Amino acid sequence: MTQLVLAPMEGLVDWRVRQLLSATGGFDLCVTEFIRVSQNLFPAHVFHRYCPELLNGGKTLSGTPVLVQLMGHDPELMGENAAFAASLGAPGIDINFGCPSKTVNKHEAGASLLKCPDNLLRIVSAVRRAVPDHIPVSAKIRLGYADKELFLDNARAVEAAGAQHLTVHARTKLEGYKPPAHWEYLARIRDAISIGMTGNGEIWDEADYAKCRDISGCDSFMIGRGAIAAPDLANRIKAFENGTPKPKECWADVLLMLLSYCDLMDEDGASENHQAGRIKQWMALIRKSHAQGNACFDEIKRIRDIGELRAKLKSDMALPENQRTAVPVAAE
Ligand SMILES: Cc1cc2nc3c(=O)[nH]c(=O)nc-3n(C[C@H](O)[C@H](O)[C@H](O)COP(=O)(O)O)c2cc1C
């Protein structure tokens, strides 16, 4: 049975997005945005801010477990924070070794740690030691920093350190988010380790999924931008895998999801600026999967007033399908 994981995405996939996408269906697991561990043991409210699901048994409202992701270079401090997150109810701890941010990498965290497999060994071992045995520890890596020379050594280090699972974003740090993702490397890692493994990178539709599955031989996949661009993607992949493919969700459903996102931000007291920014950010990705998103993004990109923005989304929903934002559905 294929497992689908909603990717952690800082500034993009917060608890609200996890709630909406896990309720839409198809995802078996979520991971929080990274929590940067650099100097101290965080108090509970910090973990609750990143992962309010901790107050719901570590699951989204629709029951999907949410791993807490930590990123840092100090093994002991990572262990202490991991143990505390576990005591607050995290169903698992994930360690980020893939972040390409310049600031983060300057401080020897994220992807820069991939330059020496021993870094991974020390950090994962410390977290594994600190967390109770029944709480799984996983790590997320890229294929390397500047080149792919150490991809197998890094994967083996994660396994040797006692992690239960490894997620591999099939690109180096220098390759950033540029296509292609090198799915063939996933197969080589799978052959080299015996812990569970999740493949990640450039899955935007069912065809990408099938290609990635066939090339990598993985049975677990993490989806990032593709799931934001098409919120029903995980559902469609599961249906495709079961031999009952589904059509893409209609434009009105996408708009409804954005409006629900506004409602959740409203309830939470998010500022109008923040709300408008998030909707535009989401729409910028939606246009990669929904042709109507292009025209809609052009119309909303200069709107700053959240009331006006919501009204635009609602008016688009009320139009007949073939008149919404001027792009006929057949163009999808
Ligand atoms: C805006 C953004 C924020 C991200 N934040 C995180 C993060 O907090 N933790 C992490 O492990 N990966 C993070 N990633 C990487 C994604 O989890 C994923 O590995 C990457 O986007 C490749 O998958 P995709 O091609 O399906 O998008 C981020 C990616 C993006 C685009």
Tab-separated table of C-alpha atoms and ligand atoms in Angstrom:
chain	number	residue	atom	x	y	z
A	1	MET	CA	0.000	0.000	0.000
A	2	THR	CA	1.495	3.327	-1.068
A	3	GLN	CA	2.177	5.827	1.687
A	4	LEU	CA	1.872	9.535	0.915
A	5	VAL	CA	3.446	12.191	3.109
A	6	LEU	CA	2.639	15.893	2.990
A	7	ALA	CA	6.019	17.657	2.822
A	8	PRO	CA	7.121	20.095	5.491
A	9	MET	CA	7.324	23.550	3.916
A	10	GLU	CA	8.372	26.507	6.002
A	11	GLY	CA	6.124	29.511	5.464
A	12	LEU	CA	3.751	27.481	3.306
A	13	VAL	CA	2.460	24.384	5.067
A	14	ASP	CA	1.257	25.446	8.501
A	15	TRP	CA	-1.254	23.602	10.695
A	16	ARG	CA	-4.141	25.089	8.732
A	17	VAL	CA	-2.865	23.726	5.425
A	18	ARG	CA	-2.216	20.366	7.107
A	19	GLN	CA	-5.783	20.400	8.444
A	20	LEU	CA	-7.312	21.223	5.048
A	21	LEU	CA	-5.181	18.859	2.984
A	22	SER	CA	-5.404	15.935	5.380
A	23	ALA	CA	-9.202	16.374	5.464
A	24	THR	CA	-9.234	16.283	1.649
A	25	GLY	CA	-7.717	12.832	1.911
A	26	GLY	CA	-4.883	10.737	0.514
A	27	PHE	CA	-2.166	11.735	2.963
A	28	ASP	CA	-1.016	9.211	5.577
A	29	LEU	CA	1.454	11.448	7.361
A	30	CYS	CA	2.397	15.102	7.786
A	31	VAL	CA	5.567	16.785	9.046
A	32	THR	CA	5.780	20.228	10.664
A	33	GLU	CA	7.835	23.069	9.272
A	34	PHE	CA	11.335	22.852	10.744
A	35	ILE	CA	11.918	24.109	14.262
A	36	ARG	CA	15.397	25.621	14.343
A	37	VAL	CA	17.290	24.349	17.379
A	38	SER	CA	20.358	26.483	18.026
A	39	GLN	CA	20.790	27.522	21.642
A	40	ASN	CA	18.271	26.244	24.093
A	41	LEU	CA	15.526	23.880	25.045
A	42	PHE	CA	12.323	25.420	23.749
A	43	PRO	CA	9.361	25.840	26.091
A	44	ALA	CA	6.154	23.949	25.332
A	45	HIS	CA	4.418	26.933	23.728
A	46	VAL	CA	6.985	26.992	20.911
A	47	PHE	CA	6.274	23.349	20.041
A	48	HIS	CA	2.550	24.040	20.277
A	49	ARG	CA	2.864	27.009	17.937
A	50	TYR	CA	4.561	24.904	15.242
A	51	CYS	CA	2.490	21.849	15.978
A	52	PRO	CA	-0.868	22.612	17.618
A	53	GLU	CA	-1.756	19.034	16.679
A	54	LEU	CA	0.232	18.031	19.813
A	55	LEU	CA	-2.889	19.083	21.722
A	56	ASN	CA	-4.884	16.631	19.619
A	57	GLY	CA	-2.811	13.487	20.242
A	58	GLY	CA	-0.239	14.488	17.612
A	59	LYS	CA	-2.805	14.209	14.811
A	60	THR	CA	-4.672	16.594	12.521
A	61	LEU	CA	-8.403	16.910	13.154
A	62	SER	CA	-9.021	14.238	10.532
A	63	GLY	CA	-6.587	11.866	12.264
A	64	THR	CA	-3.358	12.120	10.242
A	65	PRO	CA	-0.232	11.884	12.447
A	66	VAL	CA	2.108	14.890	12.379
A	67	LEU	CA	5.848	14.411	12.962
A	68	VAL	CA	7.735	17.255	14.632
A	69	GLN	CA	10.717	18.311	12.538
A	70	LEU	CA	13.864	19.690	14.182
A	71	MET	CA	16.864	21.255	12.524
A	72	GLY	CA	20.179	21.986	14.240
A	73	HIS	CA	23.805	20.947	14.553
A	74	ASP	CA	24.273	20.341	18.292
A	75	PRO	CA	23.565	16.655	18.974
A	76	GLU	CA	22.829	17.051	22.706
A	77	LEU	CA	20.555	20.052	22.246
A	78	MET	CA	18.755	18.313	19.396
A	79	GLY	CA	18.295	15.298	21.681
A	80	GLU	CA	16.906	17.407	24.539
A	81	ASN	CA	14.411	19.170	22.284
A	82	ALA	CA	13.419	15.917	20.630
A	83	ALA	CA	12.806	14.270	23.995
A	84	PHE	CA	10.666	17.205	25.100
A	85	ALA	CA	8.648	17.165	21.855
A	86	ALA	CA	8.089	13.435	22.382
A	87	SER	CA	6.918	14.072	25.972
A	88	LEU	CA	4.406	16.588	24.582
A	89	GLY	CA	2.921	13.863	22.394
A	90	ALA	CA	4.819	13.993	19.087
A	91	PRO	CA	4.170	10.691	17.272
A	92	GLY	CA	7.661	10.883	15.777
A	93	ILE	CA	10.682	13.145	15.386
A	94	ASP	CA	12.050	14.063	11.985
A	95	ILE	CA	15.477	15.683	11.538
A	96	ASN	CA	16.090	18.122	8.707
A	97	PHE	CA	19.357	17.745	6.768
A	98	GLY	CA	18.077	19.330	3.577
A	99	CYS	CA	17.424	23.011	4.187
A	100	PRO	CA	19.294	25.111	1.580
A	101	SER	CA	18.891	28.477	3.346
A	102	LYS	CA	22.129	30.507	3.365
A	103	THR	CA	21.683	31.673	6.953
A	104	VAL	CA	20.973	28.170	8.203
A	105	ASN	CA	23.889	26.655	6.289
A	106	LYS	CA	26.263	29.375	7.511
A	107	HIS	CA	25.544	28.098	11.011
A	108	GLU	CA	26.268	24.486	10.074
A	109	ALA	CA	22.731	23.206	10.026
A	110	GLY	CA	20.418	21.871	7.335
A	111	ALA	CA	22.033	20.704	4.082
A	112	SER	CA	25.575	21.820	4.988
A	113	LEU	CA	25.735	18.880	7.421
A	114	LEU	CA	25.631	16.542	4.400
A	115	LYS	CA	29.271	17.406	3.700
A	116	CYS	CA	30.302	14.936	6.405
A	117	PRO	CA	28.253	11.767	7.111
A	118	ASP	CA	29.642	11.751	10.644
A	119	ASN	CA	27.499	14.834	11.371
A	120	LEU	CA	24.387	12.837	10.559
A	121	LEU	CA	25.605	9.890	12.592
A	122	ARG	CA	26.185	12.035	15.694
A	123	ILE	CA	22.964	14.023	15.508
A	124	VAL	CA	20.642	11.143	14.667
A	125	SER	CA	22.285	8.923	17.327
A	126	ALA	CA	21.828	11.607	19.991
A	127	VAL	CA	18.170	12.097	19.080
A	128	ARG	CA	17.573	8.345	18.938
A	129	ARG	CA	19.145	7.930	22.407
A	130	ALA	CA	17.107	10.785	23.882
A	131	VAL	CA	13.691	9.762	22.580
A	132	PRO	CA	11.739	6.808	24.031
A	133	ASP	CA	12.129	3.618	21.988
A	134	HIS	CA	8.510	3.537	20.833
A	135	ILE	CA	8.756	6.986	19.197
A	136	PRO	CA	10.162	6.678	15.660
A	137	VAL	CA	13.036	8.902	14.601
A	138	SER	CA	13.475	9.786	10.935
A	139	ALA	CA	15.758	12.017	8.906
A	140	LYS	CA	15.296	13.942	5.696
A	141	ILE	CA	18.312	14.391	3.436
A	142	ARG	CA	19.168	15.633	-0.041
A	143	LEU	CA	21.534	13.773	-2.392
A	144	GLY	CA	24.404	15.934	-1.211
A	145	TYR	CA	25.553	19.506	-0.804
A	146	ALA	CA	27.499	20.536	-3.916
A	147	ASP	CA	27.694	17.087	-5.547
A	148	LYS	CA	26.271	13.607	-5.040
A	149	GLU	CA	29.455	11.860	-3.918
A	150	LEU	CA	28.312	11.143	-0.382
A	151	PHE	CA	24.693	10.193	-1.080
A	152	LEU	CA	25.115	6.556	-0.015
A	153	ASP	CA	27.382	7.357	2.931
A	154	ASN	CA	24.861	9.847	4.271
A	155	ALA	CA	21.974	7.409	3.906
A	156	ARG	CA	23.975	4.667	5.606
A	157	ALA	CA	24.921	7.042	8.446
A	158	VAL	CA	21.245	7.720	9.139
A	159	GLU	CA	20.555	3.984	9.268
A	160	ALA	CA	23.625	3.224	11.403
A	161	ALA	CA	22.529	5.896	13.887
A	162	GLY	CA	19.350	3.944	14.557
A	163	ALA	CA	16.755	5.969	12.638
A	164	GLN	CA	13.629	4.069	11.653
A	165	HIS	CA	13.057	5.937	8.418
A	166	LEU	CA	14.795	8.068	5.796
A	167	THR	CA	13.268	10.583	3.408
A	168	VAL	CA	15.339	11.581	0.396
A	169	HIS	CA	14.751	14.743	-1.615
A	170	ALA	CA	16.342	13.651	-4.872
A	171	ARG	CA	18.453	16.753	-5.509
A	172	THR	CA	21.590	18.329	-4.030
A	173	LYS	CA	21.530	21.565	-2.073
A	174	LEU	CA	23.044	23.387	-5.060
A	175	GLU	CA	20.319	22.034	-7.336
A	176	GLY	CA	17.814	23.775	-5.078
A	177	TYR	CA	14.306	23.139	-6.357
A	178	LYS	CA	15.187	23.059	-10.056
A	179	PRO	CA	13.880	20.120	-12.092
A	180	PRO	CA	14.705	17.370	-12.622
A	181	ALA	CA	14.668	15.402	-9.398
A	182	HIS	CA	17.085	12.476	-9.765
A	183	TRP	CA	14.750	9.603	-8.937
A	184	GLU	CA	17.296	6.996	-10.108
A	185	TYR	CA	19.412	7.780	-7.028
A	186	LEU	CA	16.476	6.831	-4.815
A	187	ALA	CA	16.655	3.263	-6.148
A	188	ARG	CA	20.364	3.072	-5.331
A	189	ILE	CA	19.757	4.234	-1.770
A	190	ARG	CA	16.879	1.795	-1.365
A	191	ASP	CA	19.210	-1.039	-2.324
A	192	ALA	CA	21.829	0.112	0.175
A	193	ILE	CA	19.734	0.444	3.333
A	194	SER	CA	17.094	-1.677	4.986
A	195	ILE	CA	15.104	0.941	6.960
A	196	GLY	CA	11.918	2.427	5.501
A	197	MET	CA	12.421	5.051	2.841
A	198	THR	CA	10.353	7.839	1.304
A	199	GLY	CA	11.177	9.359	-2.081
A	200	ASN	CA	10.641	13.056	-2.709
A	201	GLY	CA	10.870	15.607	-5.500
A	202	GLU	CA	8.916	16.839	-8.537
A	203	ILE	CA	5.707	14.867	-8.197
A	204	TRP	CA	3.061	17.141	-9.734
A	205	ASP	CA	0.535	14.636	-11.071
A	206	GLU	CA	-0.297	10.939	-11.394
A	207	ALA	CA	2.114	10.474	-14.303
A	208	ASP	CA	5.048	11.874	-12.281
A	209	TYR	CA	4.043	9.655	-9.380
A	210	ALA	CA	3.991	6.525	-11.570
A	211	LYS	CA	7.374	7.402	-13.097
A	212	CYS	CA	8.933	8.119	-9.707
A	213	ARG	CA	7.492	4.868	-8.296
A	214	ASP	CA	8.797	2.806	-11.222
A	215	ILE	CA	12.254	4.359	-11.260
A	216	SER	CA	12.793	4.508	-7.497
A	217	GLY	CA	11.054	1.315	-6.431
A	218	CYS	CA	9.827	3.225	-3.349
A	219	ASP	CA	6.431	2.617	-1.774
A	220	SER	CA	6.352	5.881	0.157
A	221	PHE	CA	6.406	9.351	-1.383
A	222	MET	CA	6.534	12.861	-0.007
A	223	ILE	CA	4.763	15.552	-1.983
A	224	GLY	CA	5.467	19.238	-1.522
A	225	ARG	CA	4.674	21.938	-4.046
A	226	GLY	CA	2.537	19.593	-6.148
A	227	ALA	CA	0.093	19.181	-3.256
A	228	ILE	CA	-0.222	22.924	-2.748
A	229	ALA	CA	-0.708	23.443	-6.491
A	230	ALA	CA	-3.431	20.761	-6.572
A	231	PRO	CA	-4.873	20.105	-3.107
A	232	ASP	CA	-6.579	16.892	-4.294
A	233	LEU	CA	-3.348	15.396	-5.694
A	234	ALA	CA	-2.802	12.853	-2.902
A	235	ASN	CA	-6.383	11.688	-3.268
A	236	ARG	CA	-6.007	11.297	-7.021
A	237	ILE	CA	-2.735	9.399	-6.648
A	238	LYS	CA	-4.362	6.972	-4.215
A	239	ALA	CA	-7.312	6.489	-6.599
A	240	PHE	CA	-4.906	5.996	-9.520
A	241	GLU	CA	-2.933	3.451	-7.514
A	242	ASN	CA	-6.169	1.581	-6.716
A	243	GLY	CA	-7.067	1.424	-10.394
A	244	THR	CA	-9.947	3.913	-10.115
A	245	PRO	CA	-8.474	7.194	-11.412
A	246	LYS	CA	-10.331	10.401	-10.553
A	247	PRO	CA	-10.669	13.632	-12.523
A	248	LYS	CA	-8.939	16.710	-11.171
A	249	GLU	CA	-11.006	18.730	-8.689
A	250	CYS	CA	-12.963	21.602	-10.207
A	251	TRP	CA	-11.899	25.221	-9.888
A	252	ALA	CA	-14.691	26.027	-7.434
A	253	ASP	CA	-13.325	23.404	-5.009
A	254	VAL	CA	-9.898	25.017	-5.142
A	255	LEU	CA	-11.406	28.430	-4.392
A	256	LEU	CA	-13.464	26.963	-1.571
A	257	MET	CA	-10.281	25.599	-0.015
A	258	LEU	CA	-8.647	29.031	-0.184
A	259	LEU	CA	-11.691	30.596	1.454
A	260	SER	CA	-11.600	27.946	4.203
A	261	TYR	CA	-7.945	28.797	4.695
A	262	CYS	CA	-8.938	32.472	5.151
A	263	ASP	CA	-11.542	31.400	7.724
A	264	LEU	CA	-8.951	29.446	9.702
A	265	MET	CA	-6.523	32.386	9.615
A	266	ASP	CA	-9.335	34.696	10.724
A	267	GLU	CA	-10.274	32.502	13.679
A	268	ASP	CA	-6.636	32.482	14.658
A	269	GLY	CA	-6.324	36.282	14.554
A	270	ALA	CA	-3.853	36.393	11.628
A	271	SER	CA	-3.371	39.958	10.339
A	272	GLU	CA	-5.013	40.998	7.060
A	273	ASN	CA	-1.600	41.448	5.448
A	274	HIS	CA	-0.571	37.966	6.463
A	275	GLN	CA	-3.814	36.496	5.138
A	276	ALA	CA	-3.533	38.266	1.787
A	277	GLY	CA	0.131	37.253	1.462
A	278	ARG	CA	-0.608	33.613	2.152
A	279	ILE	CA	-3.470	33.461	-0.364
A	280	LYS	CA	-1.315	34.988	-3.099
A	281	GLN	CA	1.534	32.622	-2.253
A	282	TRP	CA	-0.839	29.659	-2.494
A	283	MET	CA	-2.380	30.913	-5.756
A	284	ALA	CA	1.113	31.365	-7.236
A	285	LEU	CA	1.556	27.601	-6.936
A	286	ILE	CA	-2.012	26.681	-7.868
A	287	ARG	CA	-1.480	28.189	-11.312
A	288	LYS	CA	1.061	25.436	-11.995
A	289	SER	CA	-1.720	22.848	-11.855
A	290	HIS	CA	-4.882	24.798	-12.665
A	291	ALA	CA	-4.981	26.930	-15.801
A	292	GLN	CA	-7.545	29.282	-14.204
A	293	GLY	CA	-4.962	30.134	-11.552
A	294	ASN	CA	-2.941	32.277	-13.989
A	295	ALA	CA	-5.701	34.777	-14.644
A	296	CYS	CA	-6.835	34.667	-11.042
A	297	PHE	CA	-3.300	35.331	-9.756
A	298	ASP	CA	-2.971	38.314	-12.114
A	299	GLU	CA	-6.225	39.697	-10.764
A	300	ILE	CA	-5.422	39.255	-7.084
A	301	LYS	CA	-1.702	39.990	-6.981
A	302	ARG	CA	-2.190	43.713	-6.331
A	303	ILE	CA	-5.147	43.378	-3.972
A	304	ARG	CA	-4.069	44.149	-0.415
A	305	ASP	CA	-7.444	44.213	1.262
A	306	ILE	CA	-8.380	40.732	2.432
A	307	GLY	CA	-12.129	41.536	2.166
A	308	GLU	CA	-11.679	42.466	-1.489
A	309	LEU	CA	-9.572	39.380	-2.079
A	310	ARG	CA	-12.170	37.094	-0.532
A	311	ALA	CA	-14.912	38.795	-2.572
A	312	LYS	CA	-12.927	38.125	-5.751
A	313	LEU	CA	-12.532	34.425	-4.884
A	314	LYS	CA	-16.254	34.181	-4.057
A	315	SER	CA	-17.361	35.946	-7.223
A	316	ASP	CA	-15.234	33.548	-9.248
A	317	MET	CA	-16.980	30.635	-7.578
A	318	ALA	CA	-20.392	31.977	-8.449
A	319	LEU	CA	-19.709	32.160	-12.185
A	320	PRO	CA	-20.467	29.248	-14.479
A	321	GLU	CA	-17.410	27.005	-14.724
A	322	ASN	CA	-16.479	28.061	-18.267
A	323	GLN	CA	-16.481	31.782	-17.428
A	324	ARG	CA	-14.343	31.732	-14.326
A	325	THR	CA	-11.190	33.825	-14.724
A	326	ALA	CA	-11.650	33.529	-18.462
A	327	VAL	CA	-10.023	30.107	-18.927
A	328	PRO	CA	-12.232	27.234	-20.023
A	329	VAL	CA	-11.890	24.041	-18.017
A	330	ALA	CA	-10.945	22.130	-21.164
A	331	ALA	CA	-7.606	23.943	-21.057
A	332	GLU	CA	-6.560	21.988	-17.934
B	1	LIG	C1	8.856	27.091	0.549
B	1	LIG	C2	9.479	25.778	0.947
B	1	LIG	C3	9.718	25.525	2.282
B	1	LIG	C4	10.294	24.300	2.671
B	1	LIG	N1	10.469	24.032	4.011
B	1	LIG	C5	10.954	22.822	4.397
B	1	LIG	C6	11.046	22.476	5.784
B	1	LIG	O1	10.669	23.241	6.686
B	1	LIG	N2	11.552	21.243	6.098
B	1	LIG	C7	11.960	20.346	5.118
B	1	LIG	O2	12.408	19.244	5.452
B	1	LIG	N3	11.840	20.643	3.826
B	1	LIG	C8	11.339	21.849	3.437
B	1	LIG	N4	11.178	22.112	2.109
B	1	LIG	C9	11.465	21.067	1.104
B	1	LIG	C10	10.213	20.241	0.799
B	1	LIG	O3	9.806	19.518	1.947
B	1	LIG	C11	10.467	19.246	-0.345
B	1	LIG	O4	11.535	18.422	0.030
B	1	LIG	C12	10.815	19.948	-1.654
B	1	LIG	O5	9.908	20.998	-1.920
B	1	LIG	C13	10.810	18.953	-2.829
B	1	LIG	O6	9.544	18.380	-2.975
B	1	LIG	P1	8.532	18.856	-4.138
B	1	LIG	O7	9.314	18.822	-5.435
B	1	LIG	O8	7.399	17.871	-4.073
B	1	LIG	O9	8.118	20.269	-3.800
B	1	LIG	C14	10.632	23.321	1.703
B	1	LIG	C15	10.378	23.607	0.348
B	1	LIG	C16	9.807	24.805	-0.035
B	1	LIG	C17	9.540	25.050	-1.506
